[in-house]
Amino acid sequence: MHHAAEPPRRPTPRADAVTGTDFRIVDLTDLTDLTDSRDLTDPVGRTDLTDSTDLTELADLLTGTGTGAAAHTAWDAASVALLPPRLGRPYLRPGHCRVVVASEAGRPVGLLPLLRGTPGQIPQALLDPGPETAAVLPADPGDLLFVGGCVDLVAGAAVAAGLTEERRRAVRRGLVDRAWEQAGRDGLVPLALHVRDDEVADFRGPGRRAAELGVTCLLRLPGDGSDASYLAGLGQSGRRTVLKDRRRTAEAGLRSEVRPAGELTAAAAELVVAVKRRYGVEDHPRLVRSRLARWAADPAGERVAFAVSDEAGPVAVTFGCVRGTGLEIYETGLADAHPHRHEAYAESLFQAPVAFAQARGITTIDLGLDATTPKTRRGATLAPTWVVRPDQ
């Protein structure tokens, strides 16, 4: 069913059960207008001018510009894709996007993106959906409201890191409750895809059902940065696998290097297309190159690439983002036909990131979804991701 365009809604503050916290829905179009013009007069009443100062600060926060962005420099989120600056990036808004904002004393303390599905277009996160996801899809994706966003296979909220754990959870629950309420008002089906295991309890609530959707892999490294400590923690089987990886990479004469991500997006595009084609997904190198370039230029975190090459050029490239003491893997490209394909894959996705992490004091590597067997063999642990949907 096609939905006619609606005028932007006023951001309506809502005092919730979370004492002292207001929850409102803000349209990103309004915030873009504010950052473009800084004109807080609004003759058509699109923006609640009683909160114009708050909106200006929020616009700075979500776009990473202006002085307001420094109000909360530290945020907790399950992925770099959910950090405040990314929510304001135009390329993340293929459809109508709003944000649930939690505020305390006039300052944002929680953010939850809401993305309305586009009629007739299935988002990337819903391609090849699992049974639990497919069961709740309406006839048209335009009837969906993606709670927590629909980018990079993760849904979640960003909350101010300065809050206590109890307060962070309360704010997160309030954000999700407000989103579910808004979906009901708009006649849309709320759906949260790939909610991480440590946040799913805050997404649950009356009238909602959570079911396992996928599996994510996390590699935890010793805090001392010691390779000996890492190897000792793997156990005999894992240690044998890792040492064999390193020996075979050296014997193959492959060269490994870490470079800024933007330097390798063009070279990696064909490799990413090859991986997708291997699993039955067709993509165009030009589109992949454009997507990788946008990702590499994103201001959140440090974007790096782990390249493994032979004399002819890159055989494997893995992109990752450093945030604090964590490294989040984004995507891997790999040549489809190469005599040392396996060695290049192991070096690019595991060995090079581990060596980089040890040198940089990084203690966790998020290896992403799927391909669990090679990841667990090298020390990763598994945790489910969840789909949260209405009971009926």
CSV table of C-alpha atoms in Angstrom, one decimal:
chain,number,residue,atom,x,y,z
A,1,MET,CA,0.0,0.0,0.0
A,2,HIS,CA,1.4,3.4,-1.0
A,3,HIS,CA,1.6,6.0,1.7
A,4,ALA,CA,1.2,9.6,0.7
A,5,ALA,CA,3.8,12.0,2.0
A,6,GLU,CA,3.0,13.5,5.4
A,7,PRO,CA,4.0,17.0,6.7
A,8,PRO,CA,6.7,16.8,9.3
A,9,ARG,CA,5.3,16.4,12.8
A,10,ARG,CA,6.1,18.7,15.7
A,11,PRO,CA,8.6,17.2,18.2
A,12,THR,CA,6.3,16.6,21.1
A,13,PRO,CA,8.0,16.4,24.5
A,14,ARG,CA,6.7,13.6,26.6
A,15,ALA,CA,7.5,13.1,30.3
A,16,ASP,CA,7.9,9.3,30.9
A,17,ALA,CA,8.1,7.0,33.8
A,18,VAL,CA,11.8,7.7,33.7
A,19,THR,CA,11.8,10.6,36.3
A,20,GLY,CA,13.1,13.9,34.9
A,21,THR,CA,13.4,12.6,31.4
A,22,ASP,CA,11.5,14.0,28.4
A,23,PHE,CA,11.0,11.9,25.2
A,24,ARG,CA,10.2,13.5,21.9
A,25,ILE,CA,10.1,12.6,18.2
A,26,VAL,CA,12.3,14.8,16.0
A,27,ASP,CA,12.3,14.8,12.2
A,28,LEU,CA,15.8,14.9,10.7
A,29,THR,CA,14.5,17.2,8.0
A,30,ASP,CA,13.8,19.9,10.6
A,31,LEU,CA,17.3,19.5,12.0
A,32,THR,CA,18.9,19.7,8.5
A,33,ASP,CA,17.0,23.0,7.9
A,34,LEU,CA,18.3,24.4,11.2
A,35,THR,CA,21.9,23.5,10.4
A,36,ASP,CA,21.6,24.9,6.9
A,37,SER,CA,20.1,28.3,7.8
A,38,ARG,CA,20.3,28.8,11.6
A,39,ASP,CA,17.0,30.6,11.1
A,40,LEU,CA,14.8,29.7,14.0
A,41,THR,CA,11.7,31.4,12.7
A,42,ASP,CA,9.2,29.0,11.3
A,43,PRO,CA,6.1,30.6,9.8
A,44,VAL,CA,4.5,27.2,8.9
A,45,GLY,CA,4.9,25.8,12.5
A,46,ARG,CA,7.0,22.8,11.5
A,47,THR,CA,9.2,23.2,14.6
A,48,ASP,CA,8.2,23.7,18.2
A,49,LEU,CA,9.9,27.0,18.7
A,50,THR,CA,9.7,26.8,22.5
A,51,ASP,CA,12.5,24.2,22.2
A,52,SER,CA,14.4,25.8,19.3
A,53,THR,CA,17.6,26.1,21.4
A,54,ASP,CA,17.5,22.4,22.2
A,55,LEU,CA,16.9,21.6,18.5
A,56,THR,CA,19.9,23.6,17.4
A,57,GLU,CA,22.1,21.8,19.8
A,58,LEU,CA,20.6,18.5,18.7
A,59,ALA,CA,21.2,19.4,15.1
A,60,ASP,CA,24.9,20.1,15.9
A,61,LEU,CA,25.2,16.8,17.7
A,62,LEU,CA,23.6,14.6,15.0
A,63,THR,CA,25.6,16.2,12.2
A,64,GLY,CA,28.9,16.6,14.1
A,65,THR,CA,29.1,20.4,13.5
A,66,GLY,CA,29.0,23.4,15.7
A,67,THR,CA,29.6,23.8,19.4
A,68,GLY,CA,26.6,21.8,20.6
A,69,ALA,CA,28.3,18.6,19.5
A,70,ALA,CA,30.6,18.8,22.5
A,71,ALA,CA,27.7,18.6,25.0
A,72,HIS,CA,28.1,14.8,25.2
A,73,THR,CA,31.3,13.6,23.6
A,74,ALA,CA,31.0,10.1,24.9
A,75,TRP,CA,28.1,7.8,24.0
A,76,ASP,CA,27.4,4.1,24.5
A,77,ALA,CA,26.1,2.3,21.4
A,78,ALA,CA,26.2,-1.3,20.1
A,79,SER,CA,27.9,-0.1,16.9
A,80,VAL,CA,29.6,2.9,15.4
A,81,ALA,CA,26.6,3.0,13.0
A,82,LEU,CA,24.4,4.2,15.9
A,83,LEU,CA,26.7,7.0,17.1
A,84,PRO,CA,25.1,10.5,17.0
A,85,PRO,CA,27.1,12.0,14.0
A,86,ARG,CA,26.0,9.1,11.7
A,87,LEU,CA,22.3,9.8,12.3
A,88,GLY,CA,22.7,13.1,10.5
A,89,ARG,CA,24.4,11.8,7.4
A,90,PRO,CA,22.2,12.2,4.4
A,91,TYR,CA,23.2,8.8,2.8
A,92,LEU,CA,21.8,7.0,5.9
A,93,ARG,CA,18.3,8.3,5.1
A,94,PRO,CA,17.0,6.5,2.1
A,95,GLY,CA,13.5,6.9,3.6
A,96,HIS,CA,11.7,9.0,6.1
A,97,CYS,CA,13.8,9.1,9.2
A,98,ARG,CA,13.1,10.5,12.6
A,99,VAL,CA,14.9,10.2,16.0
A,100,VAL,CA,13.4,9.6,19.4
A,101,VAL,CA,15.3,11.9,21.7
A,102,ALA,CA,15.6,11.6,25.5
A,103,SER,CA,16.5,14.8,27.3
A,104,GLU,CA,17.4,15.6,30.9
A,105,ALA,CA,17.8,19.2,32.0
A,106,GLY,CA,17.6,20.3,28.3
A,107,ARG,CA,20.5,18.1,27.2
A,108,PRO,CA,20.2,14.9,25.0
A,109,VAL,CA,21.0,11.7,26.9
A,110,GLY,CA,19.5,9.1,24.5
A,111,LEU,CA,18.9,8.8,20.8
A,112,LEU,CA,16.9,6.1,18.9
A,113,PRO,CA,16.6,6.3,15.1
A,114,LEU,CA,13.3,5.4,13.4
A,115,LEU,CA,13.3,4.7,9.7
A,116,ARG,CA,10.1,4.3,7.8
A,117,GLY,CA,10.3,1.6,5.1
A,118,THR,CA,10.1,2.6,1.5
A,119,PRO,CA,7.2,1.2,-0.5
A,120,GLY,CA,8.2,-1.5,-2.8
A,121,GLN,CA,11.9,-1.6,-1.7
A,122,ILE,CA,13.3,-4.3,0.6
A,123,PRO,CA,16.1,-2.9,2.8
A,124,GLN,CA,19.5,-4.7,2.8
A,125,ALA,CA,18.8,-5.9,6.3
A,126,LEU,CA,15.8,-7.8,5.1
A,127,LEU,CA,17.4,-9.6,2.1
A,128,ASP,CA,17.2,-13.3,2.6
A,129,PRO,CA,15.3,-12.9,5.8
A,130,GLY,CA,15.1,-15.6,8.4
A,131,PRO,CA,11.7,-17.3,9.3
A,132,GLU,CA,11.1,-15.0,12.3
A,133,THR,CA,11.7,-11.9,10.2
A,134,ALA,CA,9.7,-13.1,7.2
A,135,ALA,CA,6.8,-13.9,9.4
A,136,VAL,CA,6.2,-10.3,10.3
A,137,LEU,CA,6.8,-8.6,7.0
A,138,PRO,CA,3.7,-6.8,5.7
A,139,ALA,CA,2.8,-7.0,2.0
A,140,ASP,CA,4.7,-3.7,1.5
A,141,PRO,CA,7.9,-2.6,3.3
A,142,GLY,CA,6.3,0.9,3.4
A,143,ASP,CA,4.2,-0.4,6.3
A,144,LEU,CA,7.3,-0.9,8.5
A,145,LEU,CA,8.9,1.3,11.1
A,146,PHE,CA,12.4,0.2,11.8
A,147,VAL,CA,13.0,0.8,15.5
A,148,GLY,CA,16.7,1.4,16.1
A,149,GLY,CA,17.4,2.0,12.4
A,150,CYS,CA,18.1,-0.3,9.5
A,151,VAL,CA,21.8,0.2,8.7
A,152,ASP,CA,24.8,-2.1,8.9
A,153,LEU,CA,22.7,-5.0,10.3
A,154,VAL,CA,22.3,-3.6,13.8
A,155,ALA,CA,19.5,-1.9,15.7
A,156,GLY,CA,19.9,-0.1,18.9
A,157,ALA,CA,20.1,3.2,20.8
A,158,ALA,CA,22.8,5.6,21.7
A,159,VAL,CA,22.9,6.7,25.4
A,160,ALA,CA,25.1,9.1,27.2
A,161,ALA,CA,28.1,7.3,28.7
A,162,GLY,CA,28.1,9.5,31.8
A,163,LEU,CA,24.9,7.9,33.1
A,164,THR,CA,24.9,5.0,35.5
A,165,GLU,CA,24.1,1.6,34.1
A,166,GLU,CA,20.7,1.7,35.7
A,167,ARG,CA,19.9,5.1,34.2
A,168,ARG,CA,21.2,4.0,30.7
A,169,ARG,CA,18.9,1.0,30.7
A,170,ALA,CA,15.9,3.2,31.9
A,171,VAL,CA,16.6,5.7,29.1
A,172,ARG,CA,16.9,2.9,26.5
A,173,ARG,CA,13.6,1.4,27.6
A,174,GLY,CA,11.9,4.8,27.5
A,175,LEU,CA,13.1,5.4,24.0
A,176,VAL,CA,11.8,2.0,22.7
A,177,ASP,CA,8.5,2.5,24.5
A,178,ARG,CA,8.1,5.9,22.8
A,179,ALA,CA,9.0,4.4,19.4
A,180,TRP,CA,6.4,1.6,19.7
A,181,GLU,CA,3.8,4.2,20.7
A,182,GLN,CA,4.6,6.3,17.6
A,183,ALA,CA,4.3,3.3,15.3
A,184,GLY,CA,0.8,2.7,16.6
A,185,ARG,CA,-0.1,6.3,16.0
A,186,ASP,CA,1.2,6.1,12.4
A,187,GLY,CA,-0.5,2.8,11.7
A,188,LEU,CA,2.9,1.2,11.0
A,189,VAL,CA,4.4,-2.2,12.1
A,190,PRO,CA,7.4,-1.6,14.4
A,191,LEU,CA,10.3,-3.9,13.9
A,192,ALA,CA,13.8,-4.0,15.4
A,193,LEU,CA,16.3,-6.1,13.5
A,194,HIS,CA,19.6,-7.5,14.9
A,195,VAL,CA,19.3,-6.0,18.4
A,196,ARG,CA,22.4,-7.1,20.3
A,197,ASP,CA,22.1,-9.5,23.1
A,198,ASP,CA,23.0,-7.1,25.9
A,199,GLU,CA,20.3,-4.6,24.8
A,200,VAL,CA,17.4,-6.9,23.9
A,201,ALA,CA,16.0,-6.9,27.5
A,202,ASP,CA,15.4,-3.1,27.1
A,203,PHE,CA,13.6,-3.6,23.7
A,204,ARG,CA,11.2,-6.1,25.2
A,205,GLY,CA,7.9,-4.9,26.6
A,206,PRO,CA,4.2,-5.5,26.7
A,207,GLY,CA,2.8,-6.6,23.4
A,208,ARG,CA,6.3,-7.4,22.0
A,209,ARG,CA,8.0,-10.6,21.1
A,210,ALA,CA,11.8,-11.2,20.8
A,211,ALA,CA,13.2,-14.1,18.8
A,212,GLU,CA,16.8,-15.0,17.8
A,213,LEU,CA,17.7,-13.8,14.3
A,214,GLY,CA,21.4,-14.2,13.9
A,215,VAL,CA,24.7,-14.6,15.6
A,216,THR,CA,27.5,-12.1,16.1
A,217,CYS,CA,31.1,-12.9,16.9
A,218,LEU,CA,33.3,-11.1,19.4
A,219,LEU,CA,37.0,-11.6,20.0
A,220,ARG,CA,38.3,-10.5,23.4
A,221,LEU,CA,42.0,-9.8,23.7
A,222,PRO,CA,44.2,-9.6,26.9
A,223,GLY,CA,44.6,-6.1,28.2
A,224,ASP,CA,48.4,-6.3,28.3
A,225,GLY,CA,48.6,-6.4,24.5
A,226,SER,CA,50.8,-9.5,24.7
A,227,ASP,CA,50.6,-12.0,21.8
A,228,ALA,CA,51.8,-14.7,24.2
A,229,SER,CA,48.8,-14.1,26.4
A,230,TYR,CA,46.5,-14.1,23.5
A,231,LEU,CA,47.9,-17.5,22.2
A,232,ALA,CA,47.7,-19.0,25.7
A,233,GLY,CA,44.1,-18.1,26.0
A,234,LEU,CA,43.1,-19.9,22.8
A,235,GLY,CA,43.7,-23.4,24.0
A,236,GLN,CA,45.6,-26.0,22.1
A,237,SER,CA,43.3,-26.3,19.1
A,238,GLY,CA,42.9,-22.6,18.6
A,239,ARG,CA,46.6,-21.9,19.1
A,240,ARG,CA,47.4,-24.5,16.5
A,241,THR,CA,45.1,-22.9,14.0
A,242,VAL,CA,46.4,-19.4,14.5
A,243,LEU,CA,50.1,-20.5,14.3
A,244,LYS,CA,49.3,-22.4,11.1
A,245,ASP,CA,47.7,-19.3,9.6
A,246,ARG,CA,50.7,-17.3,10.3
A,247,ARG,CA,53.1,-19.9,8.9
A,248,ARG,CA,51.2,-20.4,5.7
A,249,THR,CA,50.8,-16.7,5.0
A,250,ALA,CA,54.6,-16.2,5.3
A,251,GLU,CA,55.2,-19.3,3.1
A,252,ALA,CA,52.8,-17.9,0.4
A,253,GLY,CA,54.8,-14.6,0.2
A,254,LEU,CA,51.8,-12.5,1.0
A,255,ARG,CA,52.3,-8.9,2.2
A,256,SER,CA,50.1,-7.5,4.9
A,257,GLU,CA,49.6,-3.8,5.7
A,258,VAL,CA,47.3,-1.5,7.5
A,259,ARG,CA,46.3,1.7,5.7
A,260,PRO,CA,43.6,4.4,6.0
A,261,ALA,CA,40.4,3.0,4.6
A,262,GLY,CA,39.9,5.7,2.0
A,263,GLU,CA,43.1,4.6,0.2
A,264,LEU,CA,41.7,1.2,-0.6
A,265,THR,CA,38.0,1.6,-1.4
A,266,ALA,CA,38.6,1.5,-5.2
A,267,ALA,CA,40.9,-1.5,-5.1
A,268,ALA,CA,38.6,-3.4,-2.7
A,269,ALA,CA,35.3,-2.9,-4.6
A,270,GLU,CA,35.9,-5.8,-7.0
A,271,LEU,CA,36.9,-8.1,-4.1
A,272,VAL,CA,33.7,-7.2,-2.2
A,273,VAL,CA,31.6,-7.9,-5.3
A,274,ALA,CA,33.4,-11.3,-5.7
A,275,VAL,CA,32.4,-12.3,-2.1
A,276,LYS,CA,28.8,-11.3,-2.7
A,277,ARG,CA,28.6,-13.2,-6.0
A,278,ARG,CA,30.0,-16.3,-4.3
A,279,TYR,CA,26.9,-16.2,-2.1
A,280,GLY,CA,24.4,-15.5,-4.9
A,281,VAL,CA,24.1,-11.7,-4.4
A,282,GLU,CA,24.8,-9.5,-7.5
A,283,ASP,CA,26.2,-6.0,-6.9
A,284,HIS,CA,27.8,-3.5,-9.2
A,285,PRO,CA,31.5,-2.5,-8.5
A,286,ARG,CA,30.7,1.2,-9.0
A,287,LEU,CA,27.9,1.1,-6.4
A,288,VAL,CA,30.1,-0.9,-3.9
A,289,ARG,CA,33.0,1.6,-4.5
A,290,SER,CA,30.7,4.5,-3.7
A,291,ARG,CA,29.3,2.9,-0.6
A,292,LEU,CA,32.8,2.0,0.7
A,293,ALA,CA,34.0,5.6,0.0
A,294,ARG,CA,31.2,7.1,2.0
A,295,TRP,CA,31.8,4.7,4.8
A,296,ALA,CA,35.6,5.5,4.8
A,297,ALA,CA,34.9,9.2,4.9
A,298,ASP,CA,32.5,9.0,7.8
A,299,PRO,CA,33.7,11.2,10.8
A,300,ALA,CA,32.9,8.7,13.5
A,301,GLY,CA,35.9,6.6,14.7
A,302,GLU,CA,39.1,5.8,12.8
A,303,ARG,CA,38.5,4.0,9.6
A,304,VAL,CA,41.3,1.5,8.6
A,305,ALA,CA,41.8,-1.2,6.0
A,306,PHE,CA,43.7,-4.5,6.4
A,307,ALA,CA,45.1,-5.3,3.0
A,308,VAL,CA,46.8,-8.6,2.0
A,309,SER,CA,48.5,-8.5,-1.3
A,310,ASP,CA,50.7,-10.5,-3.7
A,311,GLU,CA,52.9,-9.1,-6.5
A,312,ALA,CA,49.8,-8.3,-8.6
A,313,GLY,CA,47.9,-6.3,-5.9
A,314,PRO,CA,45.4,-6.9,-3.1
A,315,VAL,CA,44.0,-10.4,-2.7
A,316,ALA,CA,41.9,-9.5,0.4
A,317,VAL,CA,40.9,-6.3,2.1
A,318,THR,CA,39.0,-6.0,5.4
A,319,PHE,CA,37.6,-2.7,6.6
A,320,GLY,CA,37.3,-1.8,10.2
A,321,CYS,CA,36.5,1.1,12.5
A,322,VAL,CA,38.4,1.9,15.8
A,323,ARG,CA,36.3,3.4,18.6
A,324,GLY,CA,38.0,3.6,22.0
A,325,THR,CA,39.3,0.1,22.9
A,326,GLY,CA,37.2,-1.6,20.3
A,327,LEU,CA,37.6,-2.5,16.7
A,328,GLU,CA,34.5,-3.1,14.6
A,329,ILE,CA,34.8,-5.0,11.4
A,330,TYR,CA,32.7,-3.6,8.6
A,331,GLU,CA,33.3,-5.7,5.5
A,332,THR,CA,35.7,-8.1,3.8
A,333,GLY,CA,36.6,-8.4,0.1
A,334,LEU,CA,38.3,-11.5,-1.2
A,335,ALA,CA,39.5,-12.7,-4.6
A,336,ASP,CA,37.3,-15.5,-5.8
A,337,ALA,CA,40.1,-17.5,-7.6
A,338,HIS,CA,43.5,-17.3,-6.0
A,339,PRO,CA,45.9,-20.1,-5.0
A,340,HIS,CA,46.3,-18.5,-1.5
A,341,ARG,CA,42.7,-17.4,-1.0
A,342,HIS,CA,42.4,-19.0,2.4
A,343,GLU,CA,45.7,-17.6,3.7
A,344,ALA,CA,44.7,-14.1,2.6
A,345,TYR,CA,41.3,-14.4,4.2
A,346,ALA,CA,42.7,-15.5,7.5
A,347,GLU,CA,45.4,-12.8,7.5
A,348,SER,CA,43.0,-9.9,6.5
A,349,LEU,CA,40.1,-10.8,8.8
A,350,PHE,CA,41.9,-12.2,11.9
A,351,GLN,CA,45.7,-12.0,12.1
A,352,ALA,CA,46.3,-8.5,10.9
A,353,PRO,CA,43.4,-7.0,13.0
A,354,VAL,CA,44.7,-8.9,16.1
A,355,ALA,CA,48.3,-7.6,15.6
A,356,PHE,CA,46.9,-4.1,15.1
A,357,ALA,CA,44.8,-4.3,18.2
A,358,GLN,CA,47.7,-5.6,20.3
A,359,ALA,CA,49.8,-2.6,19.2
A,360,ARG,CA,47.0,-0.1,19.8
A,361,GLY,CA,45.7,-1.3,23.2
A,362,ILE,CA,42.4,-2.6,21.7
A,363,THR,CA,40.8,-5.3,23.7
A,364,THR,CA,37.7,-6.3,21.7
A,365,ILE,CA,37.2,-7.0,18.0
A,366,ASP,CA,33.6,-7.2,16.8
A,367,LEU,CA,33.9,-9.7,13.8
A,368,GLY,CA,30.2,-9.2,12.8
A,369,LEU,CA,27.6,-11.7,11.8
A,370,ASP,CA,27.9,-15.2,10.2
A,371,ALA,CA,30.9,-17.3,9.3
A,372,THR,CA,31.0,-18.5,12.8
A,373,THR,CA,33.2,-21.6,12.4
A,374,PRO,CA,36.4,-19.9,11.3
A,375,LYS,CA,35.9,-17.1,13.9
A,376,THR,CA,35.4,-19.4,16.8
A,377,ARG,CA,38.4,-21.5,15.8
A,378,ARG,CA,40.5,-18.4,16.4
A,379,GLY,CA,39.1,-17.5,19.8
A,380,ALA,CA,35.8,-15.6,19.1
A,381,THR,CA,32.7,-16.1,21.3
A,382,LEU,CA,29.2,-16.1,20.0
A,383,ALA,CA,26.1,-14.1,21.0
A,384,PRO,CA,22.7,-14.0,19.4
A,385,THR,CA,21.1,-11.1,17.7
A,386,TRP,CA,17.4,-10.5,18.0
A,387,VAL,CA,14.3,-9.5,16.1
A,388,VAL,CA,11.7,-7.7,18.3
A,389,ARG,CA,8.3,-7.4,16.8
A,390,PRO,CA,4.6,-7.1,17.9
A,391,ASP,CA,3.1,-10.2,19.5
A,392,GLN,CA,0.3,-10.2,16.9
